[in-house]
Coordinates of C-alpha atoms in Angstrom, one line a residue:
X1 CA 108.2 219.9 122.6
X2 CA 111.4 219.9 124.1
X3 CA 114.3 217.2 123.4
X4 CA 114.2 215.9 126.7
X5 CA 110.1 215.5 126.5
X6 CA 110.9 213.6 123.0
X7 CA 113.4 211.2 124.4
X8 CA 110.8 210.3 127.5
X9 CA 107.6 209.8 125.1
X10 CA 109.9 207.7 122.9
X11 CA 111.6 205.4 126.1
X12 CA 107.3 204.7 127.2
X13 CA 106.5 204.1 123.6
X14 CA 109.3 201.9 123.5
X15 CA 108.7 200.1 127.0
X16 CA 104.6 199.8 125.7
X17 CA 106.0 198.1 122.8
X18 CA 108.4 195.4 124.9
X19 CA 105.7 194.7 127.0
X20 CA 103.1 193.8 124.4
X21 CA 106.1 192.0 122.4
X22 CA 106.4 189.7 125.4
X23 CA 102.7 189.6 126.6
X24 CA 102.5 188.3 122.3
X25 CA 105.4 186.4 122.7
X26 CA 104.0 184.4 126.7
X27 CA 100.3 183.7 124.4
X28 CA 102.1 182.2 121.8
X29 CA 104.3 180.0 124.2
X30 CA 101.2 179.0 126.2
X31 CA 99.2 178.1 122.9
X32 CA 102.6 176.2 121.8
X33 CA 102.4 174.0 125.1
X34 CA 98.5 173.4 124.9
X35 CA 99.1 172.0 121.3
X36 CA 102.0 170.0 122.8
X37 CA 100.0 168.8 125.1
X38 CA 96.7 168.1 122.7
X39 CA 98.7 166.5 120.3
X40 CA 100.4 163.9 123.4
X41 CA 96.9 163.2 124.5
X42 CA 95.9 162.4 120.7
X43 CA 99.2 160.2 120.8
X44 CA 98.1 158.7 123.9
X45 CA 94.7 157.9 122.8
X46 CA 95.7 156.6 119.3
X47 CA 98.1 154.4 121.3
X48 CA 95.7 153.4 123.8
X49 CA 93.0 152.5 120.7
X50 CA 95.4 150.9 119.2
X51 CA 96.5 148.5 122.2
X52 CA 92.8 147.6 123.1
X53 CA 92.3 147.1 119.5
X54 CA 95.2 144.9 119.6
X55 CA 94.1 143.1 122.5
X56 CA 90.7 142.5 121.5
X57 CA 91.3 140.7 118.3
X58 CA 93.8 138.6 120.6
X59 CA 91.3 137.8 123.0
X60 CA 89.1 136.9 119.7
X61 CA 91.7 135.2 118.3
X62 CA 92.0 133.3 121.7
X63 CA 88.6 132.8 121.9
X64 CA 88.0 131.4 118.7
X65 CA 91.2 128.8 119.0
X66 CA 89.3 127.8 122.6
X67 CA 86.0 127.7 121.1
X68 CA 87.5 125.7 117.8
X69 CA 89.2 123.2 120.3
X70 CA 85.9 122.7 122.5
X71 CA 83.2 122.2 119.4
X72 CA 86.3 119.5 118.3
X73 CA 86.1 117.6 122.2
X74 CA 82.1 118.1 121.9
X75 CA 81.8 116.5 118.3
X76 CA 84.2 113.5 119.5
X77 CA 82.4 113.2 122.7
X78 CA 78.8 113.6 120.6
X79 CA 80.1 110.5 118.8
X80 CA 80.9 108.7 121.8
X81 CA 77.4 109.3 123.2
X82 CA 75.6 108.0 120.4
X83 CA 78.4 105.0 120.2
X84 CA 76.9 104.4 123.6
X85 CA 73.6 105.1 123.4
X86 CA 73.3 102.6 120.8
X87 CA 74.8 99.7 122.8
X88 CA 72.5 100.4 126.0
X89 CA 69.4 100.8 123.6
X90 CA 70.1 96.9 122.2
X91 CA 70.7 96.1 126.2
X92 CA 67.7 97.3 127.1
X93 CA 65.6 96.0 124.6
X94 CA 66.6 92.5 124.7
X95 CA 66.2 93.3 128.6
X96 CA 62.4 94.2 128.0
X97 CA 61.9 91.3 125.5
X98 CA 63.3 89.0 128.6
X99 CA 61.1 91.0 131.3
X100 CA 57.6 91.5 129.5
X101 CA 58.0 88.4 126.9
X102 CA 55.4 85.2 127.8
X103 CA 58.8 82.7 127.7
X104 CA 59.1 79.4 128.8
X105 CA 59.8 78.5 132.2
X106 CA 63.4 78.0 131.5
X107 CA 63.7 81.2 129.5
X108 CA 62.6 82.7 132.8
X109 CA 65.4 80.9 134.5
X110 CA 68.4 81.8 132.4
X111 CA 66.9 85.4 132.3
X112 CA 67.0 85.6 136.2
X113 CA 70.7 83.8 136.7
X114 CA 72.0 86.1 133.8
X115 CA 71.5 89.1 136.7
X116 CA 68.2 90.2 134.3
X117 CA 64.9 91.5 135.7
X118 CA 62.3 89.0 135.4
X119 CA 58.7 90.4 135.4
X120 CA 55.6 88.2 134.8
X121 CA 52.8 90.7 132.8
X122 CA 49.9 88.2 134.6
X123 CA 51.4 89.6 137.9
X124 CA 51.3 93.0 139.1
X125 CA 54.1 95.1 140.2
X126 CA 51.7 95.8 143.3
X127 CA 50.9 92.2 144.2
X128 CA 52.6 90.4 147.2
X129 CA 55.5 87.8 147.2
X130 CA 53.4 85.4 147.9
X131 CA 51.1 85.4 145.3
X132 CA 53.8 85.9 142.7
X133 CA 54.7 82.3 144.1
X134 CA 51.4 80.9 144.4
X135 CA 51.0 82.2 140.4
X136 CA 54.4 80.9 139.4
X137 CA 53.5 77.8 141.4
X138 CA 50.3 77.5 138.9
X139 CA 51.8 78.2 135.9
X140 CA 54.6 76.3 135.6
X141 CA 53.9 73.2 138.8
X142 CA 57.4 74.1 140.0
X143 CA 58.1 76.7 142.9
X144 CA 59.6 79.9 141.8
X145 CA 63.4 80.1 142.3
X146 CA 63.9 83.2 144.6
X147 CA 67.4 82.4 145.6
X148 CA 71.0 82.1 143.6
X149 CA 74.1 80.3 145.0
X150 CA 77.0 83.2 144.5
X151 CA 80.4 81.7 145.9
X152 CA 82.4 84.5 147.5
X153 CA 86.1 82.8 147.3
X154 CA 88.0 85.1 146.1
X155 CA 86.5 88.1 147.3
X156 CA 86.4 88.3 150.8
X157 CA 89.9 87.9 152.9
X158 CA 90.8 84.7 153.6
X159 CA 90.9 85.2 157.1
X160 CA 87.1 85.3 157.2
X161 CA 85.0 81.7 158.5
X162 CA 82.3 79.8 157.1
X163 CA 80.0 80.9 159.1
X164 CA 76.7 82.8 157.4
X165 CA 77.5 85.9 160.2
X166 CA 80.9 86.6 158.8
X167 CA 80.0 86.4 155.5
X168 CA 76.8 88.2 155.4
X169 CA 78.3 92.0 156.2
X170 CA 80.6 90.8 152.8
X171 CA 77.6 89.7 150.4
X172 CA 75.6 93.0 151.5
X173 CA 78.2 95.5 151.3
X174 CA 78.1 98.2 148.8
X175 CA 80.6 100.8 147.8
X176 CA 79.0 103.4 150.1
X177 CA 79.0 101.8 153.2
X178 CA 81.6 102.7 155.5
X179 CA 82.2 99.5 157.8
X180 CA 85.3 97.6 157.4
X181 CA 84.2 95.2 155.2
X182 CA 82.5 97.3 153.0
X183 CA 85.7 99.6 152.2
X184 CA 87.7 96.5 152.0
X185 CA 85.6 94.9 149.7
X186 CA 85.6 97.6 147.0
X187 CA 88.9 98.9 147.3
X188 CA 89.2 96.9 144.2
X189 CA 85.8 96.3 142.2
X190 CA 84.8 93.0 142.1
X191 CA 85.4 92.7 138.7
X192 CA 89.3 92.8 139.3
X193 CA 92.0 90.9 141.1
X194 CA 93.5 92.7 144.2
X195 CA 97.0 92.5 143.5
X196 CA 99.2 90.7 145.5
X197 CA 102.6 92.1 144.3
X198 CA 103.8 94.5 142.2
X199 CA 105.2 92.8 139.2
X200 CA 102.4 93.5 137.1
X201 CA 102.1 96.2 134.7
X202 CA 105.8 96.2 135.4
X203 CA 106.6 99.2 132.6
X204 CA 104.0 101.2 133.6
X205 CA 103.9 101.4 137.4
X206 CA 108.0 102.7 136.9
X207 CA 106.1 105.4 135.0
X208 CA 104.0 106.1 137.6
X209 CA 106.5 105.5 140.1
X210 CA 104.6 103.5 142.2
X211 CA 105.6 101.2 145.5
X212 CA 103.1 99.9 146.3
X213 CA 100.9 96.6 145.3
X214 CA 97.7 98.8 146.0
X215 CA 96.5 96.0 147.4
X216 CA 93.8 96.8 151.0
X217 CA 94.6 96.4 154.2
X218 CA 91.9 95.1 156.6
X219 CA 91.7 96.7 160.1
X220 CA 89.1 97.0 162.4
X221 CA 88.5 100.8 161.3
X222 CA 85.4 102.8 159.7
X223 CA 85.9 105.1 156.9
X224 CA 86.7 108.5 158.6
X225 CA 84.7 110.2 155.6
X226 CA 83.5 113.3 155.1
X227 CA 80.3 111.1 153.9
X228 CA 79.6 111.5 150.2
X229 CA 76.5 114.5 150.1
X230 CA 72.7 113.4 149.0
X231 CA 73.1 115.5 146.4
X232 CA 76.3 114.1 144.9
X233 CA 76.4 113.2 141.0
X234 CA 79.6 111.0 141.3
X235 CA 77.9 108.2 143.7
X236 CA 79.8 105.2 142.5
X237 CA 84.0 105.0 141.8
X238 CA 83.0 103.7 138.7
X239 CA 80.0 106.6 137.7
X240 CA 81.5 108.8 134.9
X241 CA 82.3 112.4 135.0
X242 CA 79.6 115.1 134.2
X243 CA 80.3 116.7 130.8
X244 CA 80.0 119.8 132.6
X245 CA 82.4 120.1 135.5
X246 CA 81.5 122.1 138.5
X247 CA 83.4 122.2 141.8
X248 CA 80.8 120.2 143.5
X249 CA 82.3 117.1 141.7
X250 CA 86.0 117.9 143.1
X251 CA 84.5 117.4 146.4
X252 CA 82.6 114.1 144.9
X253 CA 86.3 112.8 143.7
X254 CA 87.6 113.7 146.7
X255 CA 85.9 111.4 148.8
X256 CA 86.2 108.4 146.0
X257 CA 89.8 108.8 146.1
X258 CA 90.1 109.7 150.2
X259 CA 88.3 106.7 150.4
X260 CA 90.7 104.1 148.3
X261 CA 93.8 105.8 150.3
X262 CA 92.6 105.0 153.3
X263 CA 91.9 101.2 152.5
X264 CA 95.3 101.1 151.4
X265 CA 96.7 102.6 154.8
X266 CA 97.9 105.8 153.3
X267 CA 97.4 108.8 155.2
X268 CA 94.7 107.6 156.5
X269 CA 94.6 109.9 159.3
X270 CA 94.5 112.9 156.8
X271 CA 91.4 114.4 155.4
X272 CA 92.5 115.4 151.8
X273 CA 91.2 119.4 150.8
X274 CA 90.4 120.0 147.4
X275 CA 91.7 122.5 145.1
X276 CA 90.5 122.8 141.8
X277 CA 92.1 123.6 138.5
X278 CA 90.6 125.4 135.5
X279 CA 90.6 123.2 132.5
X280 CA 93.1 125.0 130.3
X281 CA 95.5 125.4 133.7
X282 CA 95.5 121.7 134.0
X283 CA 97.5 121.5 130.7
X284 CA 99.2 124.4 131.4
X285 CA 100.6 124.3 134.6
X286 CA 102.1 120.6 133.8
X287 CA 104.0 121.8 130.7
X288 CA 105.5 125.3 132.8
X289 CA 109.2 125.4 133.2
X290 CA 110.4 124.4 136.1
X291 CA 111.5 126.8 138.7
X292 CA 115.3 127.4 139.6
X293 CA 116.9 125.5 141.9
X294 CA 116.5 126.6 145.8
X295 CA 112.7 128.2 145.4
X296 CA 111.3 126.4 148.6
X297 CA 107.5 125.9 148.5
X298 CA 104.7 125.4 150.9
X299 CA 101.2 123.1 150.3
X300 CA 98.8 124.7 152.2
X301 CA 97.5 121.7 154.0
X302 CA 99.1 118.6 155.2
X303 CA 97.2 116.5 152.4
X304 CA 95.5 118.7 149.2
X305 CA 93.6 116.8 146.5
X306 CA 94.6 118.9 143.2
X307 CA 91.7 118.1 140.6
X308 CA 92.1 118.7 137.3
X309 CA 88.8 120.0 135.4
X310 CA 90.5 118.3 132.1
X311 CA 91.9 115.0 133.5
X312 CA 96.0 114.0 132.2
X313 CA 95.0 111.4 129.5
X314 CA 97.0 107.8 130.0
X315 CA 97.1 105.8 126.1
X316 CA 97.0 102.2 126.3
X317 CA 100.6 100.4 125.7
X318 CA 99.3 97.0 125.5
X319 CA 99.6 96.0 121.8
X320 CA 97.3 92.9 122.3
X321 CA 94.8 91.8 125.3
X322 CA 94.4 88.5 127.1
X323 CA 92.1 87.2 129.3
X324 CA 89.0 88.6 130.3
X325 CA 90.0 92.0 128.9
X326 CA 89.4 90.7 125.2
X327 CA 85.5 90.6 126.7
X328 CA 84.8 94.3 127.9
X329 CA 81.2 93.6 127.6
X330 CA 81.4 91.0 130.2
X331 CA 83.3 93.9 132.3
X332 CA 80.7 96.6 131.5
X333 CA 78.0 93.9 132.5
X334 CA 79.6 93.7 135.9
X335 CA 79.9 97.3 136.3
X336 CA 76.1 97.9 135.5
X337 CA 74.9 101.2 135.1
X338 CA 75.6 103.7 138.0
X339 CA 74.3 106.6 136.0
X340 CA 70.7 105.3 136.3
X341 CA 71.3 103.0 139.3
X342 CA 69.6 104.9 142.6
X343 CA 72.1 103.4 145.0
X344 CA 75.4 102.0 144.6
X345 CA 74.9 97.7 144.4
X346 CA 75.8 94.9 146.8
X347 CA 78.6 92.3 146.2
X348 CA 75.9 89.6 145.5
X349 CA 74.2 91.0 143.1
X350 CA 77.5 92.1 141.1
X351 CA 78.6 88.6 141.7
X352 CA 75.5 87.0 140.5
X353 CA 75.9 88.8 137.2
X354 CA 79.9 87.6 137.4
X355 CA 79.1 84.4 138.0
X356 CA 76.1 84.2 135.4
X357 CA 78.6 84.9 132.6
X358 CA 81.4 82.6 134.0
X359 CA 83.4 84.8 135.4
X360 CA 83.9 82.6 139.2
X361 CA 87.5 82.7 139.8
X362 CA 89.1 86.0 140.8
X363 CA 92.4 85.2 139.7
X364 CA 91.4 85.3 136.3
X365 CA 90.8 88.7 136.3
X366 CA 93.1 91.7 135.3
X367 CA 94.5 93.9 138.3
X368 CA 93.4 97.4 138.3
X369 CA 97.1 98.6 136.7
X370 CA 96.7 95.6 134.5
X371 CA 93.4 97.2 133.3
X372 CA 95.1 100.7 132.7
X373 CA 97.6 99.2 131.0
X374 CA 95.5 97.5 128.3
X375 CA 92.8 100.2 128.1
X376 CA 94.6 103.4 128.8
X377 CA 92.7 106.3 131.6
X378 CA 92.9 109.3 132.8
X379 CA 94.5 111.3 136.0
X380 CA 92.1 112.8 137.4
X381 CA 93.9 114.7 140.1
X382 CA 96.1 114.1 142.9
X383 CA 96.8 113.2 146.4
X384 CA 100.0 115.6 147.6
X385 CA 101.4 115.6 151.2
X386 CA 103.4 117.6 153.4
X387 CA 105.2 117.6 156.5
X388 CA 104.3 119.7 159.3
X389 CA 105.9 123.3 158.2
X390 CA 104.2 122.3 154.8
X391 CA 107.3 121.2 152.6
X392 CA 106.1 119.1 149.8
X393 CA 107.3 115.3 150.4
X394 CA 108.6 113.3 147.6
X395 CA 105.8 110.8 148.6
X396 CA 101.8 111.5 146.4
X397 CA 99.4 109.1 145.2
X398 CA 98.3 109.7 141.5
X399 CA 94.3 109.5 141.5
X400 CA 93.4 107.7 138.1
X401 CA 89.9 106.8 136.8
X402 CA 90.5 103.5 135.1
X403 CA 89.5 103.1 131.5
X404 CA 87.2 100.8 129.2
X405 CA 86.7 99.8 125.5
X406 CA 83.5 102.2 126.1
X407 CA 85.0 105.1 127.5
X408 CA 83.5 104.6 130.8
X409 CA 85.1 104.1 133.5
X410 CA 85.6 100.8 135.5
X411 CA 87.1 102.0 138.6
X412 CA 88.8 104.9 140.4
X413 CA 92.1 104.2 142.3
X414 CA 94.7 106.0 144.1
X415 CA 98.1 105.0 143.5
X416 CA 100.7 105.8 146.2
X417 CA 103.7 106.8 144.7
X418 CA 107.6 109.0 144.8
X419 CA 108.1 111.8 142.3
X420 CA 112.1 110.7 142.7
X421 CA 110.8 107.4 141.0
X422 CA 108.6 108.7 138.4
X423 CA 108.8 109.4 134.9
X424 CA 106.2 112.2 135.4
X425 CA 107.4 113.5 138.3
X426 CA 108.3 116.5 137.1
X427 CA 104.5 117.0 135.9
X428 CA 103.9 116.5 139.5
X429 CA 106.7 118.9 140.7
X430 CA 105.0 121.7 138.4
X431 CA 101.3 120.9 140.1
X432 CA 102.9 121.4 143.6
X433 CA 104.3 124.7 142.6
X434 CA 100.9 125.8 141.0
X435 CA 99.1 124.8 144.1
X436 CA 102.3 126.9 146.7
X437 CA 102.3 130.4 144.4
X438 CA 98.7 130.6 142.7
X439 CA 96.1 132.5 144.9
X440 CA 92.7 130.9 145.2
X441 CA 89.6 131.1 146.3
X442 CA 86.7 129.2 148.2
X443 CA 83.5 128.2 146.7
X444 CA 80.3 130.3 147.9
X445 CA 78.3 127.9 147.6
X446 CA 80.2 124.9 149.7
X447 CA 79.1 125.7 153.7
X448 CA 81.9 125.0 155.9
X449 CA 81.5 122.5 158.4
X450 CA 80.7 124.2 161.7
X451 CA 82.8 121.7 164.0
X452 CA 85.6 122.7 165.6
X453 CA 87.3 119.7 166.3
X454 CA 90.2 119.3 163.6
X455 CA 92.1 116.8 162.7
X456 CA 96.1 117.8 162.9
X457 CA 95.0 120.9 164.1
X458 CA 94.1 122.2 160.3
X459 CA 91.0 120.6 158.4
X460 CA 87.5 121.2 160.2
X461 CA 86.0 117.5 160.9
X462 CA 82.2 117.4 159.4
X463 CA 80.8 115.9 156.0
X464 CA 81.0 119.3 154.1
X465 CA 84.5 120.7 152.9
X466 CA 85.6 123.7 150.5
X467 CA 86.7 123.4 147.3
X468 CA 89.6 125.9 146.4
X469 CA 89.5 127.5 143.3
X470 CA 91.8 129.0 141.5
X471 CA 92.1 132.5 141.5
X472 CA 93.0 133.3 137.5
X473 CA 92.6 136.8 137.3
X474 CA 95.5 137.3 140.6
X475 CA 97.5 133.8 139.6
X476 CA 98.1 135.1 135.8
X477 CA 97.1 138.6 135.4
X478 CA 96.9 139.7 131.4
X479 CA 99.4 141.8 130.4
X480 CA 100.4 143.1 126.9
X481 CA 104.0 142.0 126.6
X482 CA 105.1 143.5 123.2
X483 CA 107.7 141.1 121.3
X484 CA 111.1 142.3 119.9
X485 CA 111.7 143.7 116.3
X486 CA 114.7 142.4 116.3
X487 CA 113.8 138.6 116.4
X488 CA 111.6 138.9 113.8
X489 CA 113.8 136.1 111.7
X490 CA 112.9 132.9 114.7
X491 CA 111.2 131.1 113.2
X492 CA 106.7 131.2 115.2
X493 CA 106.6 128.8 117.9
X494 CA 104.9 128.4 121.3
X495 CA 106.2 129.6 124.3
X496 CA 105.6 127.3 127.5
X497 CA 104.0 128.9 130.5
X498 CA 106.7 129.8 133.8
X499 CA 106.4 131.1 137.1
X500 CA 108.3 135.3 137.5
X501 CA 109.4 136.9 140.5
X502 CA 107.6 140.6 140.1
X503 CA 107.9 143.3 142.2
X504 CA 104.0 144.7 143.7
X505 CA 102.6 147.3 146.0
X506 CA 103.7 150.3 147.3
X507 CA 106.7 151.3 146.0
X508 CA 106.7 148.2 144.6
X509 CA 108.9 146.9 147.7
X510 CA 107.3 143.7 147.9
X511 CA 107.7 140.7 145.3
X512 CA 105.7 137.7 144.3
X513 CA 105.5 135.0 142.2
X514 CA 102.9 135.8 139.1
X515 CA 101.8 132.9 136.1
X516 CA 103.1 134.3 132.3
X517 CA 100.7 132.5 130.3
X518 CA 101.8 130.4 127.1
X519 CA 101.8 133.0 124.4
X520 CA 102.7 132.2 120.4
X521 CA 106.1 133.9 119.3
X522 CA 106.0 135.6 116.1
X523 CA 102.9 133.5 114.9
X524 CA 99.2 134.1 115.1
X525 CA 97.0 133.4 118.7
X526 CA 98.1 130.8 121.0
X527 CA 96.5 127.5 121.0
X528 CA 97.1 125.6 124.2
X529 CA 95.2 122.1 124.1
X530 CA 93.2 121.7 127.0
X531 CA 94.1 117.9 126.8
X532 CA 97.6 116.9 128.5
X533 CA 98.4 113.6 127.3
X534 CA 101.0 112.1 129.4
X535 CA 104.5 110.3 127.2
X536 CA 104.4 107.1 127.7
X537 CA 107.2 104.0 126.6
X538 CA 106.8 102.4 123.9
X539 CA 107.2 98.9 125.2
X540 CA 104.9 96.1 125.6
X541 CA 103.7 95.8 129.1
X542 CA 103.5 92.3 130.5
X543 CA 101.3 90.6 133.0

């Protein structure tokens, strides 16, 4: 072979050998790039095990803190019951032993004017009045004493006559009724003293802020309503709360409260809408940080009933009762028992039992904030208006279920009042900001009223009314906000819940307002109590 045929073979073995050098060398780049990328996605999911994993032994932890906290509430509750339980058990018996006992004539008597059922076991349930006279009449040669003399000074205005006519829609009122004189009437239960200025329970309505006596004011007017539903389980002011909350009893509250604002003459032309608060939020959202100055905020309607699910809790100041209040089994006698009571009961017969046990003059009895004072409560929601472009007014009405030596309640009131004046205002302040930047959500199972007559153009007039719940998943969503290596020497403490301006959508060019939940810094799971109790003075209240 020539030298010229040499030199040619050698360039193509040479050119053979560059291009299976570089077809080597492109394999071994693209095998270097898939291991890249295998080993990122093993990265990834190691990270991404190890952030789940992370967040579900917080969610444990979280659950188990929540689940510690409720078994604690149940077991003091539990003890409560039975605390109860016992009392009405010795009620009722000496009750039975009255009824179905074969007592004297004037046992009989005292039993009846005490407010007790009186049954006679030689007479049948089934038999007629008149033979339970004509028996009684045998028995005894005295004619059975049907009727009781009840006074009603003191409980009806004093503008009202004598005359049987204008006392009779008084004595037959109940709490349900929605004539004049029946929302009048039990504005205040009987067993309290409508205040007639507002000097007492002088410390604690400057806590509360409020300017009013909370005394009613009588006008020719029936309760607008919406009408308390058949299948309400709140059908008394005085009726505790179900263990079990459920939104149905928001719109229960609502009316309760609606009601005692609208004997007072406050916004009485406004039907309240209800918005419900999750039990944790109701702690929550009181303790947030405030927003910065110059946020303006919106209520939704002209006059919003925010119900907490776990009421603010109000401690007694008083360190010493007078009065009736040292008797709050002459109170609870009153009161009765609207859990097992079909139908609310008429002034009479909670005056017969009054008067039965002494109790005849009104102004012996403690005012409603008097009562709170002595025996602490609980805020149970509240009343928050607007003006007419929906900017929150410095004007609310704290809606308080008034407390007893039992744990029952003994009335439910609402108290008109300024946040400018309160000590708690700024609670208040963080509730309307809750209700203007959460997002919420109707109840399914709450029809809306199919009127269309509304009154101020925004709430739908009818007896049924949504109850807006709050939206948790869209108000606070759960994010995994890792904390800072380089604070690791503050020392574990909780951080308070707060409002943050976040930017959302497409392109994230929109921003809103989302909840960051309280979270524990450099410490184990947070443990927010679900029980807000609000700070009170430590001064002696006064009549």
């Amino acid at each position: 072979m020539k030298g010229k045929h040499k030199r040619a073979a050698a360039a193509r073995q040479q050119r053979g050998l560059a291009e299976q050098v570089a077809h080597l060398e492109a394999e071994l780049a693209a095998e270097r790039q898939r291991a890249d990328q295998a080993a990122a996605q093993a990265a990834t999911t190691r990270a991404a095990r190890d952030e789940l994993a992370a967040v579900q032994a917080a969610v444990e932890r979280r659950v188990a803190a929540d689940l510690e906290l409720e078994a604690r509430r149940a077991a003091r509750l539990k003890a409560a019951g039975e605390k109860v339980t016992r009392a009405l058990q010795s009620v009722r018996q000496v009750d039975e032993a009255l009824t179905g006992g074969r007592g004297s004539h004037e046992v009989a008597l005292s039993a009846g004017e005490a407010g007790l059922r009186v049954r006679y076991p030689a007479v049948h349930t089934s038999a007629s009045t008149q033979y339970a006279r004509t028996w009684y009449r045998k028995q005894t040669g005295r004619a059975l004493q049907e009727t009781v003399d009840v006074s009603l000074e003191g409980w009806i205005p004093d503008t009202v006559g004598p005359e049987l006519d204008a006392l009779a829609p008084y004595a037959l009122s109940s709490a349900a009724g929605d004539e004049p004189e029946a929302w009048w009437e039990w504005a205040i239960p009987p067993w309290m003293r409508i205040p007639t200025d507002t000097r007492d329970a002088a410390d604690l309505r400057a806590e509360l802020g409020a300017h009013t006596s909370g005394a009613p004011r009588y006008r020719q007017a029936r309760f607008p309503g919406p009408r308390l539903p058949t299948s309400a389980t709140i059908r008394t002011p005085w009726r505790h709360s179900p263990l079990i909350a459920t939104p149905a009893d928001a719109a229960d509250l609502t009316h309760w409260y609606h009601r005692s604002a609208f004997a007072q003459d406050w916004h009485s032309t406004q039907r309240p809408v209800p918005f419900l608060l999750p039990a944790a939020y109701s702690a929550m959202f009181a303790d947030a940080r405030p927003l910065p100055d110059g946020v303006e905020l919106h209520l939704p309607f002209p006059l919003v009933f925010a119900r907490f699910n776990n009421p603010w809790q109000i401690s007694a100041a008083a360190t010493a009762t007078q009065g009736i209040l040292t008797r709050p089994f002459a109170l609870m006698h009153a009161r009765g028992e609207p859990a097992s009571d079909p139908k609310p009961p008429q002034l009479q017969t909670v005056l017969h039992r009054m008067h039965a046990l002494g109790l005849d003059d009104r102004d012996m009895l403690p005012t409603p904030l008097r009562t709170l004072d002595v025996s602490g409560g609980e805020v149970e929601g509240l009343l928050l208006a607007a003006d007419s472009d929906g900017h929150p007014a410095d004007e609310f009405a704290w809606c308080i279920a008034i407390g007893s030596a039992f744990g029952l309640p003994l009335a439910r009131i609402a108290v008109p009042a300024r946040r400018s004046q309160a000590r708690w205002g700024a609670q208040v302040t963080n509730i309307i900001t809750a209700l203007a930047l959460s997002t919420w959500h109707r109840t399914s199972h709450t029809p809306t009223s199919t009127h269309n007559t509304t009154i101020d153009g925004n709430v739908p007039i009818g007896d049924e009314v949504d109850v807006h719940v709050l939206d948790v998943e869209a108000t606070a969503p759960r994010r995994n906000h890792p904390q800072p290596a380089g604070d690791r020497h503050v020392a574990p403490h909780l951080r308070r819940g707060h409002w943050r301006r976040q930017r959302v959508g497409a392109g994230r060019a929109s921003i809103e307002w989302t909840w960051v939940r309280p979270t524990t810094i450099h410490g184990g799971p947070a443990s927010i109590n679900q029980i807000y109790q609000l700070p009170r003075s430590t001064t002696t209240p006064s009549d």
